[in-house]
Amino acid sequence: MIALVEAGRAGLYRRGNWMRNVTAGVIVGVVALPLAMAFAIASGVKPEQGLYTAIIAGIAVSLFGGSRVQIAGPTGAFIVILAGVVAQFGVGGLLVATLMAGVILVGMGVARMGAVIRFIPDPVIVGFTAGIAVIIWVGQWRYFFGLPETGDGPFYLQTWRLLGSFPRMHWPTALLGLGSLALALYGPRIRGLGKVPGPLMAMVAATVVVAVLDLPGVATIESTFGAIPRALPEFAVPSIGFDEVMLLLPSAFTIAMLGAIESLLSAVVADGMAGTRHDSNQELIGQGIANIVSPLFGGIAATGAIARTATNIRNGGNAPIAGVVHAVVLLLILLVIAPWAGKVPLAALAAILFVVAWNMSEAPRFVRMVRQAPKADVVILLITFALTILTDLVVAVNIGVILAMMQFLRRMSASVEVVEQAPSGLRQELAEAGLESLPGDVLVYSIDGPFFFGSVDSLERALSWSRGPPGRIVLRLERVPFIDATGLKRLESTIAHLKKHGVHLLLTGANMAVLRKLARAGIVGRDDPGSYFTSLSEALRYIEAKRTADEDASA
């Protein structure tokens, strides 16, 4: 359900609830101001494009999303992939990729894939977010310390160049950056300033210092990117060609997947804090609409922002009103104080991104996972982390998910057992069949677990007898929840192989879903009445009756 409608049904638009949401929206808007500009600059676009994104996405997700407390906008997780798209295809290519990602997100929501996104394993998520955090942190060294440009190249090469350029550090910029970092971290601890967000405090203080002291050589938004326009963004449809779409499709898919993961993680965190319950599919649709509309007004990719959403909840926000107010606040700031925003030093924004990178990295969780998680999960975590830094996010996530899937299949196949059942454990079934003991030429096996392509070898290993083959085998399927095409094929070939050796295989106890698949594959059917039985006791009665009939015929 759309959160806007759900909030109305919950009575959250009553007059008494407006003030708390307006207050929360104003606070979140102030918090979002430096972050939106910092994320835009780090992504390779102009700072005002970050503001456009926060305004448009904030309204769109609040109106059409599936969480009534979600705050959307540009986030740090997108920086690496967006900067890569800008470097390769330019800002125009980024706008097209963002629009395509929005369409993909809407399609995912319509296809009800919201629950599937949650199945991406923690080692993969922690690995690539920590890798992104390291890239953001290193990428801001130049602005934080006033270092010269390092040129293009892979991450490790740029890092080496940055380290080599530290002797040419611009000390006024570095000192300003360190002071901004201290304020961003510890400013709210100053008496009387506890409710002022640290990033805002750092940005304002650094701007005042630069304006008063007129520090030479300190880069600001205006000196680097030009003045921020004091106007609303213009509507413009980006030029889209078929060749461009095909080239940008991998990047668009990565933006969509990253946006889906982060927005749903943010919604889950919000549910835990606010006691709400979001609609994951509607949330994907809302995020998709935001990413379709945002590039039409010059904005970049957006998703649910965990920190801003948490700030909204902590300050009393409980309805989409707060998200809309946050966007209106940013719009008013853009129209009123845009000229002053151009005076913000880049060192202050870099300090803010240092804090963002640290929070993104979840370093304590990363270290705890390395120490405590199973070895296979640790390997997946470290590989995803290393690939994010050394290659790119697309490769890292793809390989991380593939490794996690392979590990899951290995664990699943190891958990599936084909066990020979001893006669002493079949007393009830033997009694129901009217038998005192299990016939000497009959063996009973049970499959415990799903019979799929990763577990089919278990059956062949179990049927490798050390003595001569039996006359009949009963295979119990009561504990088989499902069977796939590979399992059906292997079961069919096993039956044929056993027939060549004079062994008759009887199947029992399958659930209706498995039984339908067995019938559709022709493994059991009306033309073969001895192939399947509802229970083991029924199969044993059949075997005994068949034996008696054979003895009478031979006599």
XYZ file of C-alpha atoms in Angstrom, residues 166-532:
367
model
C 51.318 14.917 0.707
C 54.518 17.007 0.892
C 52.646 19.552 -1.305
C 49.710 19.747 1.110
C 48.003 23.136 1.408
C 48.213 23.726 5.153
C 45.381 26.293 5.527
C 43.034 23.861 3.741
C 44.198 20.943 5.870
C 43.763 22.873 9.123
C 40.311 24.007 8.020
C 39.436 20.405 7.177
C 40.631 19.138 10.558
C 38.650 21.809 12.359
C 35.540 20.960 10.313
C 35.985 17.273 11.097
C 36.258 18.006 14.811
C 33.060 20.090 14.720
C 31.190 17.476 12.678
C 32.107 14.813 15.245
C 32.085 16.673 18.546
C 30.213 19.933 17.904
C 26.854 18.634 19.226
C 28.599 17.940 22.557
C 29.166 21.658 23.107
C 26.803 23.002 25.740
C 23.832 24.738 24.150
C 24.498 23.261 20.689
C 23.333 19.715 21.317
C 20.442 19.971 18.860
C 22.490 21.476 16.030
C 23.582 18.793 13.523
C 27.350 18.342 13.447
C 27.632 18.505 9.621
C 25.692 21.785 9.507
C 27.828 23.218 12.307
C 31.026 22.269 10.449
C 29.798 23.747 7.155
C 28.653 27.056 8.642
C 31.744 27.530 10.835
C 34.147 26.772 7.966
C 32.274 29.151 5.658
C 32.465 31.949 8.237
C 36.209 31.371 8.755
C 36.917 31.563 5.020
C 34.749 34.675 4.617
C 36.335 36.506 7.569
C 39.978 35.535 7.087
C 39.910 35.412 3.274
C 42.278 32.433 3.240
C 44.163 32.287 -0.067
C 44.172 28.996 -1.950
C 41.227 27.471 -0.060
C 38.851 25.975 -2.630
C 35.142 26.736 -2.258
C 32.062 25.551 -4.140
C 31.915 28.804 -6.091
C 35.626 28.917 -6.971
C 35.558 25.308 -8.189
C 32.091 24.815 -9.682
C 30.736 28.318 -10.138
C 27.876 30.050 -8.348
C 24.855 27.977 -7.328
C 21.867 29.205 -9.371
C 19.183 30.868 -7.304
C 16.348 29.282 -9.272
C 14.245 26.193 -9.716
C 15.639 23.448 -11.960
C 14.377 23.417 -15.533
C 12.524 20.468 -17.005
C 14.504 18.773 -19.788
C 14.299 15.275 -21.251
C 17.822 13.865 -21.693
C 18.789 12.683 -25.162
C 18.339 8.914 -25.309
C 19.595 6.745 -28.180
C 19.526 2.970 -28.543
C 23.310 2.633 -28.593
C 23.614 4.776 -25.488
C 20.951 2.737 -23.700
C 22.801 -0.509 -24.398
C 26.100 0.942 -23.178
C 24.512 2.338 -20.018
C 22.381 -0.725 -19.186
C 24.948 -2.371 -16.831
C 25.405 0.906 -14.930
C 21.639 1.471 -14.772
C 21.108 -2.023 -13.403
C 23.803 -1.461 -10.770
C 22.231 1.851 -9.729
C 18.825 0.147 -9.492
C 20.122 -2.771 -7.429
C 22.096 -0.519 -5.104
C 19.123 1.797 -4.712
C 16.812 -1.131 -3.987
C 19.148 -2.615 -1.379
C 19.790 0.653 0.443
C 16.175 1.857 0.376
C 14.849 -1.441 1.739
C 17.570 -1.589 4.393
C 16.630 1.948 5.416
C 12.940 0.974 5.517
C 13.723 -2.023 7.735
C 15.735 0.169 10.117
C 12.858 2.671 10.154
C 10.371 -0.079 11.007
C 12.488 -1.085 13.983
C 12.756 2.506 15.239
C 9.193 3.679 14.600
C 7.265 0.437 15.061
C 5.886 0.677 11.512
C 5.672 -1.890 8.722
C 6.668 -0.898 5.206
C 5.511 -2.312 1.868
C 8.751 -3.337 0.138
C 7.246 -3.573 -3.356
C 5.574 -0.165 -3.115
C 8.840 1.252 -1.764
C 10.640 0.071 -4.912
C 7.942 1.693 -7.052
C 8.291 4.964 -5.125
C 12.079 4.893 -5.478
C 11.669 4.146 -9.172
C 9.367 7.131 -9.696
C 11.867 9.341 -7.852
C 14.704 8.214 -10.119
C 12.608 8.693 -13.246
C 11.573 12.252 -12.336
C 14.889 13.377 -10.796
C 17.001 13.359 -14.018
C 14.233 15.238 -15.868
C 15.133 18.201 -13.634
C 18.898 17.686 -13.643
C 18.989 15.495 -10.539
C 21.017 12.346 -9.974
C 20.243 8.929 -8.492
C 18.474 8.823 -5.139
C 17.466 6.238 -2.575
C 16.326 5.967 1.020
C 18.880 7.566 3.321
C 19.288 5.705 6.602
C 20.817 8.612 8.560
C 18.207 11.167 7.433
C 15.369 8.696 7.977
C 16.629 8.006 11.502
C 16.870 11.756 12.155
C 13.279 12.142 11.001
C 12.041 9.461 13.416
C 14.102 10.728 16.363
C 12.579 14.186 15.951
C 8.988 12.978 15.904
C 8.318 12.339 12.217
C 5.684 9.629 11.737
C 3.967 10.561 8.452
C 4.927 11.476 4.846
C 4.343 15.111 5.805
C 7.891 15.259 7.213
C 9.467 14.073 3.950
C 7.568 16.677 1.935
C 8.460 19.458 4.422
C 12.143 18.449 4.243
C 12.019 18.926 0.464
C 10.247 22.292 0.778
C 12.896 23.476 3.254
C 15.657 22.591 0.774
C 13.755 24.400 -1.980
C 13.494 27.563 0.147
C 17.186 27.337 1.005
C 17.987 27.054 -2.707
C 15.894 30.139 -3.524
C 17.032 32.265 -0.602
C 20.628 31.517 0.386
C 22.120 30.032 -2.807
C 24.741 32.839 -3.112
C 26.049 32.116 0.395
C 26.096 28.367 -0.233
C 28.705 28.954 -2.937
C 31.107 30.185 -0.240
C 31.225 26.774 1.493
C 34.832 25.433 1.452
C 35.281 22.000 -0.098
C 37.437 20.987 2.876
C 34.342 21.222 5.107
C 32.297 19.041 2.741
C 35.198 16.575 2.616
C 35.188 16.431 6.424
C 31.457 15.687 6.347
C 32.089 12.876 3.852
C 34.818 11.491 6.131
C 32.152 11.059 8.794
C 29.736 9.554 6.264
C 32.405 7.107 5.086
C 33.145 5.985 8.645
C 29.472 5.400 9.365
C 29.032 3.564 6.052
C 31.995 1.295 6.693
C 30.446 -0.150 9.866
C 34.023 -0.922 10.887
C 33.114 -2.565 14.234
C 30.640 -4.852 12.464
C 33.197 -5.604 9.740
C 35.854 -6.581 12.287
C 33.353 -8.614 14.319
C 32.268 -10.507 11.212
C 35.890 -11.276 10.295
C 36.496 -12.645 13.797
C 33.270 -14.525 14.432
C 31.636 -15.491 11.123
C 32.179 -18.904 9.477
C 35.328 -19.049 7.355
C 33.422 -19.231 4.066
C 31.477 -16.070 4.915
C 34.687 -14.293 5.898
C 36.211 -15.198 2.522
C 33.136 -13.839 0.704
C 33.283 -10.649 2.805
C 36.977 -10.017 2.091
C 36.711 -10.860 -1.624
C 33.740 -8.509 -2.069
C 35.567 -5.784 -0.131
C 38.777 -6.201 -2.163
C 36.985 -6.333 -5.528
C 35.006 -3.189 -4.709
C 38.272 -1.328 -4.177
C 40.407 -2.928 -6.890
C 37.860 -3.351 -9.709
C 34.381 -1.852 -9.463
C 31.102 -2.286 -7.653
C 29.432 -4.282 -10.450
C 32.125 -6.963 -10.446
C 32.267 -7.037 -6.639
C 28.530 -7.501 -6.106
C 28.154 -10.043 -8.910
C 31.051 -12.200 -7.753
C 30.066 -11.799 -4.101
C 26.503 -12.960 -4.773
C 27.709 -15.857 -6.949
C 30.139 -17.002 -4.242
C 27.407 -16.706 -1.613
C 25.025 -18.751 -3.783
C 27.665 -21.435 -4.329
C 28.335 -21.581 -0.611
C 24.601 -21.817 0.098
C 24.222 -24.662 -2.410
C 27.190 -26.465 -0.874
C 25.627 -26.199 2.578
C 22.222 -27.249 1.264
C 23.596 -30.267 -0.573
C 25.558 -31.311 2.505
C 22.380 -31.138 4.592
C 20.445 -33.517 2.293
C 20.758 -37.145 3.383
C 19.737 -40.413 1.761
C 19.610 -42.811 4.694
C 19.047 -46.584 4.766
C 16.437 -47.302 7.429
C 17.000 -50.265 9.736
C 14.118 -52.743 10.229
C 14.115 -51.936 13.958
C 12.975 -48.415 13.131
C 10.100 -49.611 10.939
C 8.086 -51.597 13.493
C 4.940 -49.487 13.113
C 4.969 -49.643 9.301
C 5.655 -53.401 9.371
C 2.782 -53.928 11.800
C 0.436 -51.901 9.587
C 1.485 -54.081 6.640
C 0.879 -57.278 8.636
C 4.535 -58.292 8.581
C 6.782 -59.375 11.431
C 10.019 -58.408 9.721
C 11.313 -56.703 6.606
C 11.780 -59.148 3.699
C 15.428 -60.022 3.163
C 15.593 -58.734 -0.410
C 13.999 -55.346 0.405
C 15.844 -52.182 1.413
C 14.166 -48.972 2.599
C 15.766 -45.560 2.049
C 14.601 -42.092 3.067
C 15.536 -38.786 1.423
C 15.701 -36.024 4.018
C 15.722 -32.610 2.349
C 15.101 -31.047 -1.074
C 16.108 -33.246 -4.004
C 17.715 -30.705 -6.331
C 20.725 -30.477 -8.622
C 23.084 -29.870 -5.708
C 22.050 -33.008 -3.819
C 21.419 -35.654 -6.483
C 24.779 -37.343 -5.901
C 23.628 -38.306 -2.417
C 21.233 -40.868 -3.901
C 23.875 -42.572 -6.027
C 26.330 -42.716 -3.131
C 23.668 -44.267 -0.893
C 22.800 -46.918 -3.479
C 26.395 -48.107 -3.856
C 26.056 -51.460 -2.043
C 28.950 -53.390 -0.628
C 26.943 -56.611 -1.098
C 24.809 -57.790 -4.008
C 21.844 -55.669 -5.154
C 18.495 -56.262 -3.430
C 15.347 -57.333 -5.203
C 13.374 -54.223 -4.339
C 14.107 -50.760 -2.950
C 11.531 -48.526 -1.304
C 12.429 -44.820 -1.482
C 10.528 -42.694 1.036
C 9.839 -39.077 -0.021
C 7.883 -37.793 2.998
C 10.671 -35.354 3.918
C 11.295 -34.022 0.394
C 9.761 -30.509 0.211
C 10.506 -30.075 -3.503
C 12.288 -31.664 -6.453
C 13.761 -29.879 -9.476
C 14.351 -30.923 -13.098
C 17.833 -32.291 -12.356
C 16.467 -34.349 -9.479
C 13.722 -35.763 -11.707
C 16.216 -36.634 -14.430
C 18.612 -38.303 -12.007
C 15.772 -40.236 -10.353
C 14.590 -41.433 -13.767
C 18.081 -42.589 -14.754
C 18.511 -44.314 -11.378
C 15.271 -46.254 -11.892
C 16.411 -47.327 -15.371
C 19.833 -48.350 -14.045
C 18.301 -50.421 -11.252
C 15.927 -52.180 -13.674
C 18.909 -53.334 -15.724
C 20.192 -55.045 -12.593
C 16.810 -56.552 -11.783
C 16.017 -54.146 -8.954
C 12.521 -52.642 -8.696
C 12.315 -49.131 -7.152
C 9.121 -48.119 -5.336
C 8.420 -44.489 -4.337
C 6.265 -43.554 -1.341
C 4.872 -40.599 0.589
C 5.509 -37.657 -1.762
C 3.636 -34.416 -1.112
C 1.219 -33.218 -3.795
C 3.674 -30.783 -5.418
C 6.383 -33.439 -5.736
C 3.876 -36.080 -6.844
C 2.582 -33.853 -9.647
C 6.131 -33.348 -10.902
C 6.806 -37.099 -10.757
C 3.623 -37.768 -12.734
C 4.370 -35.034 -15.284
C 7.846 -36.499 -15.828
C 6.351 -39.969 -16.372
C 8.209 -41.470 -13.421
C 4.943 -42.567 -11.806
C 1.621 -43.142 -13.525
C -1.501 -45.243 -13.907
C 0.196 -47.536 -16.426
C 2.772 -48.523 -13.800
C 0.721 -49.397 -10.683
C 3.736 -50.601 -8.686
C 5.729 -47.358 -9.050
C 4.182 -45.208 -6.303
